[in-house]
């Protein structure tokens, strides 16, 4: 591979192999590469929602403390390279080329064995591990689980700590149909004698985590029991809250991301930072600076335009609650697009519960829900449909007044397409009262 476009095309070509849970191919690749995963100091983060935000809070705190931090996250919002980042900055195009040239021959070799083909996510996971182990070593790495945990390709890692943000009903076709079944898959990242932090609330999920932690001798810290948040206050550009645990108390912490769910995500990062003995003043500054694109991201203030990748029932519920908290007196316009393999009916029911104008649209994906389908899944009175999302967004944006807010939500893949287009519209159409 000589060019970045060639490298990305090769990586994306692996998408046709779909999702193949299991660690056998990862184990084979690690052995061929000299066990790079053993060189990494890793914090492993799983859960249904909030993984990316928790990664960001923790990375920002560690950066503030002077650590060089590598992160592996998915999906990306603006550039593919975001998935492998150093101190929040995506790696360079030439590094992607170099990584592909290292990994590609091994991917071709494994295809000749009984283990078969590597998926796109497996390939990218291998690239991240190799990069942080051999090309640009970090003080600490934070890896986000792709799907589930037990059989996810990132579970090849041996972490110093694991975090499970929460448990929700997503990817049920793969992870299971009950909270207990999904929690069992997520609990796969709990390791022997390794601290585990969770924000899960359901008794069925907590019972799974408690049993697994006892079995492996892992110290389990549970949100609401071993650490908690209170005195939550909505700010113009973020949230304020207090945090207390068995070892610390921090009053009036501020974060710049919007929503009560972001306070919960921040509490997980604080608990992890306490374990790493990060000083309070560093922790506070790191939290305030943390930013994660596509999650209640305000891309325009005049008029107010928000991007939020609420792609499952729990995410849409958090979206609606945040809108009510931060924009109680504004007229709301919500543009929504989602993939068909999601739990759409409860998502649409939640959207219908908020006073707003709803617009359904679609984007280019083989898994897309066509705009017209939303109305048959859960009819919302007066909801409008336009399959051309560019036309729809521009039309709504151009009519906004100071008393209105536009929220564009749904699939993170949709948000990644919308953001650069929206930035152009905002730049070309300066707001006038």
XYZ file of C-alpha atoms in Angstrom:
433
model
C 0.000 0.000 0.000
C 1.436 3.348 -1.079
C -1.419 5.773 -0.453
C -3.815 6.516 2.399
C -6.849 5.973 0.147
C -5.588 2.502 -0.796
C -5.083 1.627 2.870
C -8.536 2.822 3.930
C -10.165 1.058 0.979
C -8.503 -2.205 2.021
C -9.633 -1.803 5.648
C -13.201 -0.949 4.605
C -13.274 -3.945 2.260
C -13.269 -6.125 5.387
C -16.771 -4.860 6.232
C -18.255 -7.496 3.935
C -17.155 -10.161 6.440
C -19.562 -8.740 9.032
C -19.301 -9.444 12.762
C -17.539 -12.639 13.878
C -17.370 -12.858 17.699
C -14.430 -14.828 19.061
C -10.785 -14.406 20.054
C -9.122 -17.209 18.065
C -8.102 -14.977 15.151
C -6.861 -12.261 17.511
C -4.790 -14.795 19.451
C -3.228 -16.023 16.193
C -2.398 -12.451 15.119
C -0.892 -11.529 18.492
C 1.345 -14.585 18.427
C 2.544 -13.759 14.895
C 3.316 -10.161 15.954
C 5.280 -11.148 19.058
C 2.531 -10.574 21.655
C 2.343 -6.752 21.468
C -0.746 -6.747 23.716
C 1.479 -7.735 26.651
C 3.450 -4.482 26.333
C 0.442 -2.247 26.964
C -0.780 -0.652 30.192
C -4.517 -0.632 29.460
C -7.823 0.521 30.900
C -10.634 -1.418 29.207
C -14.073 0.234 28.878
C -17.284 -1.585 27.933
C -21.010 -0.969 28.356
C -24.026 -0.078 26.234
C -23.880 3.738 26.237
C -21.336 6.283 27.398
C -18.170 4.348 26.541
C -16.730 7.072 24.306
C -17.550 9.856 26.758
C -16.002 7.919 29.654
C -12.879 7.315 27.555
C -12.709 11.054 26.860
C -13.133 12.130 30.483
C -10.454 9.728 31.652
C -8.085 10.603 28.803
C -8.480 14.318 29.501
C -7.779 13.820 33.217
C -4.669 11.734 32.476
C -3.439 14.273 29.902
C -3.856 17.020 32.497
C -1.734 14.903 34.848
C 1.023 14.769 32.227
C 0.470 11.257 30.913
C 0.806 10.395 27.230
C -2.448 8.575 26.481
C -3.440 6.393 23.535
C -7.110 5.709 22.856
C -8.950 3.220 20.688
C -12.598 4.114 20.036
C -15.368 3.568 17.487
C -16.996 4.662 15.336
C -15.369 7.857 14.101
C -17.193 11.151 13.514
C -15.000 13.114 11.092
C -11.938 11.064 10.105
C -11.188 7.338 10.239
C -7.894 8.069 12.022
C -9.824 9.198 15.138
C -10.229 5.553 16.070
C -6.545 5.405 17.025
C -5.580 8.646 18.757
C -2.720 10.068 20.831
C -3.728 12.589 23.510
C -6.994 13.046 21.641
C -5.372 13.705 18.246
C -5.896 11.177 15.406
C -2.788 9.378 14.150
C -1.266 10.501 10.836
C -2.270 9.195 7.397
C 1.232 7.839 6.798
C 0.985 5.855 10.041
C -2.219 4.225 8.792
C -0.350 3.224 5.597
C 2.529 1.825 7.642
C 0.179 -0.170 9.870
C -1.716 -1.662 6.944
C 1.537 -2.757 5.336
C 2.477 -4.575 8.551
C -0.938 -6.195 9.123
C -2.103 -7.014 5.570
C 0.319 -9.920 4.875
C -0.743 -11.598 8.127
C -4.427 -11.100 7.308
C -3.811 -12.795 3.962
C -1.925 -15.605 5.692
C -4.637 -16.324 8.283
C -7.160 -16.664 5.453
C -5.293 -19.787 4.342
C -5.870 -21.411 7.747
C -8.968 -22.922 9.307
C -9.475 -19.672 11.260
C -10.623 -17.857 8.113
C -11.022 -14.149 7.430
C -10.455 -11.179 9.750
C -13.270 -8.645 10.124
C -12.786 -4.905 9.788
C -12.993 -4.366 13.535
C -10.485 -7.131 14.229
C -8.048 -5.588 11.746
C -8.377 -2.121 13.308
C -7.961 -3.559 16.810
C -4.738 -5.283 15.753
C -3.537 -2.026 14.177
C -4.162 -0.113 17.416
C -2.409 -2.680 19.599
C 0.604 -2.843 17.282
C 0.788 0.952 17.008
C 0.765 1.591 20.760
C 3.124 -1.303 21.479
C 5.737 -0.848 18.756
C 5.375 2.425 16.841
C 4.388 4.975 19.476
C 4.408 3.626 23.045
C 2.136 5.360 25.557
C 2.206 5.841 29.314
C -1.301 4.417 29.377
C -3.876 3.233 26.826
C -7.673 3.297 26.982
C -9.469 0.767 24.765
C -13.202 0.907 24.082
C -15.009 -2.401 23.576
C -16.578 -2.730 20.133
C -19.478 -5.083 20.878
C -20.311 -6.925 24.093
C -17.066 -7.836 25.808
C -16.517 -11.555 26.296
C -15.895 -12.293 22.607
C -14.932 -8.788 21.480
C -11.555 -8.503 19.758
C -10.335 -6.006 22.389
C -10.721 -8.694 25.065
C -7.324 -10.028 24.064
C -5.948 -7.284 26.316
C -4.905 -7.709 29.959
C -5.990 -4.456 31.651
C -4.967 -2.774 34.895
C -8.630 -1.792 35.346
C -11.973 -2.341 33.619
C -15.077 -0.137 33.456
C -18.602 -1.156 32.426
C -20.629 2.015 31.955
C -24.187 0.654 31.930
C -26.391 -2.071 30.505
C -29.079 -1.407 27.894
C -31.060 -3.258 25.255
C -28.823 -3.001 22.193
C -27.323 -5.552 19.759
C -29.783 -8.082 21.176
C -29.469 -10.274 18.077
C -25.900 -10.993 19.189
C -25.712 -10.349 22.941
C -29.027 -11.762 24.173
C -32.632 -10.781 24.850
C -32.486 -10.120 28.597
C -30.512 -7.783 30.854
C -28.877 -10.816 32.469
C -27.745 -12.272 29.125
C -26.354 -8.936 27.929
C -24.630 -8.336 31.284
C -23.001 -11.771 31.048
C -21.417 -10.778 27.732
C -20.301 -7.388 29.104
C -18.878 -9.092 32.215
C -16.440 -10.901 29.959
C -14.001 -7.993 30.372
C -13.744 -8.580 34.141
C -10.292 -10.054 34.773
C -8.632 -11.872 37.658
C -7.493 -9.584 40.511
C -8.295 -6.509 38.381
C -10.494 -3.638 39.670
C -13.858 -3.262 37.926
C -16.022 -0.114 38.043
C -19.638 -0.033 36.851
C -22.480 2.414 36.466
C -25.041 -0.323 35.794
C -28.245 0.015 37.831
C -30.321 -3.107 37.093
C -30.254 -5.711 39.850
C -30.009 -8.519 37.263
C -26.868 -6.947 35.768
C -25.273 -6.200 39.130
C -25.819 -9.773 40.294
C -23.900 -11.001 37.242
C -21.031 -8.567 37.929
C -20.915 -9.388 41.649
C -20.755 -13.136 40.981
C -18.079 -12.802 38.275
C -15.985 -10.405 40.401
C -16.071 -12.737 43.418
C -15.092 -15.683 41.214
C -12.058 -13.816 39.855
C -11.069 -11.919 42.998
C -11.708 -8.591 41.257
C -12.593 -5.568 43.417
C -15.978 -4.267 42.208
C -17.027 -0.618 42.674
C -20.707 0.077 41.973
C -22.209 3.478 41.179
C -24.793 4.544 43.775
C -23.201 2.294 46.382
C -19.405 2.685 46.442
C -19.477 6.099 44.753
C -22.287 8.521 43.986
C -23.230 11.900 42.517
C -25.544 14.551 43.900
C -26.263 18.298 43.804
C -26.502 18.128 40.010
C -27.094 21.535 38.443
C -27.609 22.437 34.796
C -25.221 25.111 33.513
C -25.503 27.076 30.271
C -22.694 25.024 28.723
C -22.467 21.874 30.779
C -23.274 20.464 34.194
C -22.164 20.924 37.809
C -22.284 18.213 40.471
C -20.698 16.834 43.607
C -19.088 13.402 43.901
C -18.442 11.247 46.945
C -17.063 7.774 47.483
C -15.532 5.716 50.250
C -12.222 7.537 49.684
C -13.014 11.054 48.418
C -15.457 13.959 48.239
C -15.375 16.572 45.465
C -17.846 19.451 45.564
C -19.069 21.518 42.581
C -17.235 19.701 39.793
C -17.944 21.144 36.340
C -18.082 19.399 32.973
C -18.613 20.941 29.539
C -20.719 18.145 28.060
C -24.505 18.343 28.365
C -26.825 15.952 30.173
C -27.287 14.063 33.426
C -25.955 10.939 31.711
C -22.667 12.782 31.167
C -22.459 13.411 34.903
C -22.830 9.657 35.413
C -20.107 8.971 32.839
C -17.840 11.512 34.521
C -18.335 9.782 37.895
C -16.906 6.573 36.413
C -13.831 8.461 35.204
C -13.413 10.097 38.624
C -13.536 6.706 40.342
C -10.865 5.400 37.949
C -8.745 8.543 38.455
C -8.951 8.094 42.233
C -7.662 4.562 41.809
C -4.732 6.003 39.830
C -4.185 8.614 42.576
C -4.712 11.658 40.354
C -4.698 14.915 42.416
C -8.038 16.714 42.805
C -7.038 19.945 41.033
C -5.822 17.938 38.020
C -8.999 15.857 37.975
C -11.209 18.958 38.038
C -9.372 20.668 35.186
C -9.276 17.514 33.080
C -13.017 16.982 33.420
C -13.806 20.568 32.470
C -11.679 20.370 29.311
C -13.107 17.034 28.119
C -14.972 17.102 24.807
C -16.432 14.227 22.750
C -17.832 14.980 19.259
C -21.303 13.873 18.275
C -22.606 13.549 21.837
C -24.888 16.501 22.635
C -22.391 18.550 20.659
C -23.432 22.167 20.145
C -22.139 23.000 16.658
C -23.885 26.382 16.539
C -25.092 28.775 19.237
C -26.966 31.272 17.022
C -29.139 29.467 16.156
C -28.677 26.526 18.526
C -27.862 23.325 16.629
C -27.052 20.071 18.462
C -25.620 16.787 17.149
C -26.211 13.676 19.229
C -25.672 10.032 18.280
C -28.611 8.596 20.246
C -28.776 5.184 18.551
C -30.620 2.992 21.074
C -33.542 3.363 23.533
C -31.361 4.442 26.463
C -29.553 6.983 24.295
C -32.800 8.533 23.042
C -34.139 8.743 26.600
C -30.987 10.612 27.685
C -31.331 12.893 24.649
C -34.931 13.819 25.492
C -34.113 14.413 29.164
C -31.185 16.670 28.238
C -33.301 18.680 25.790
C -35.916 19.236 28.505
C -33.246 20.284 31.015
C -31.254 22.643 28.786
C -33.825 24.002 26.332
C -37.137 24.111 28.238
C -38.301 27.365 26.649
C -37.222 26.804 23.042
C -39.264 25.330 20.204
C -37.562 22.084 19.192
C -36.940 20.531 15.782
C -35.601 16.960 15.813
C -34.179 15.327 12.669
C -33.763 11.568 13.138
C -32.268 8.681 11.137
C -31.446 5.168 12.363
C -30.374 1.698 11.318
C -33.055 -0.958 10.967
C -31.395 -3.452 13.347
C -32.032 -1.185 16.346
C -34.929 -1.265 18.829
C -36.809 1.433 16.937
C -40.274 1.367 18.503
C -39.205 2.385 22.049
C -36.896 5.024 20.563
C -39.733 6.555 18.540
C -42.121 6.366 21.489
C -39.645 8.391 23.566
C -39.202 10.954 20.784
C -42.963 11.330 20.602
C -43.096 12.168 24.314
C -41.317 15.500 23.899
C -43.023 18.589 22.523
C -41.226 19.116 19.222
C -41.419 18.913 15.450
C -40.109 15.523 14.319
C -38.524 14.919 10.902
C -37.528 11.446 9.689
C -34.856 10.951 7.071
C -32.285 8.398 5.887
C -28.667 8.134 4.788
C -26.664 5.776 2.629
C -26.260 2.435 4.418
C -27.258 -1.160 3.609
C -28.745 -1.344 7.135
C -30.780 1.874 6.906
C -34.385 2.349 7.968
C -36.074 4.163 5.090
C -37.640 7.458 6.134
C -41.199 6.339 5.383
C -40.818 3.201 7.523
C -40.646 5.145 10.790
C -44.307 6.149 10.519
C -45.438 2.537 10.223
C -43.257 1.403 13.140
C -44.654 4.035 15.531
C -46.935 6.734 14.089
C -46.135 10.199 15.427
C -48.806 12.797 14.597
C -47.568 15.592 12.324
C -44.125 14.021 11.892
C -42.624 14.866 8.508
C -40.601 12.694 6.151
C -37.862 13.606 3.681
C -35.472 10.943 2.404
C -32.999 13.643 1.284
C -31.296 14.514 4.570
C -29.194 17.333 3.092
C -32.248 19.117 1.732
C -34.171 18.528 4.953
C -31.477 19.849 7.273
C -30.787 22.926 5.172
C -34.501 23.755 4.936
C -35.034 23.460 8.685
C -31.826 25.320 9.519
C -32.682 28.258 7.269
C -35.998 28.835 9.081
C -34.641 28.735 12.656
C -35.099 31.707 14.953
C -33.447 32.634 18.251
C -36.302 30.872 20.095
C -35.727 27.523 18.382
C -33.247 24.657 18.559
C -32.378 22.027 15.947
C -31.316 18.599 17.193
C -29.955 16.114 14.656
C -29.830 12.626 16.106
C -29.825 8.871 15.560
C -27.056 6.683 14.200
C -23.478 7.830 14.812
C -22.820 6.945 11.176
C -25.494 9.500 10.265
C -23.903 12.109 12.537
C -20.505 11.524 10.880
C -22.025 12.315 7.468
C -24.016 15.295 8.681
C -21.297 17.145 10.593
C -19.040 18.317 7.717
C -22.081 19.226 5.598
C -23.690 21.145 8.441
C -20.468 23.019 9.140
C -20.527 24.290 5.540
C -24.148 25.434 5.802
C -23.473 27.276 9.064
C -20.411 28.981 7.596
C -22.236 30.065 4.443
C -25.342 31.358 6.207
C -24.405 33.759 8.963
C -27.263 33.969 11.423
C -29.322 37.163 11.513
C -31.914 38.039 14.156
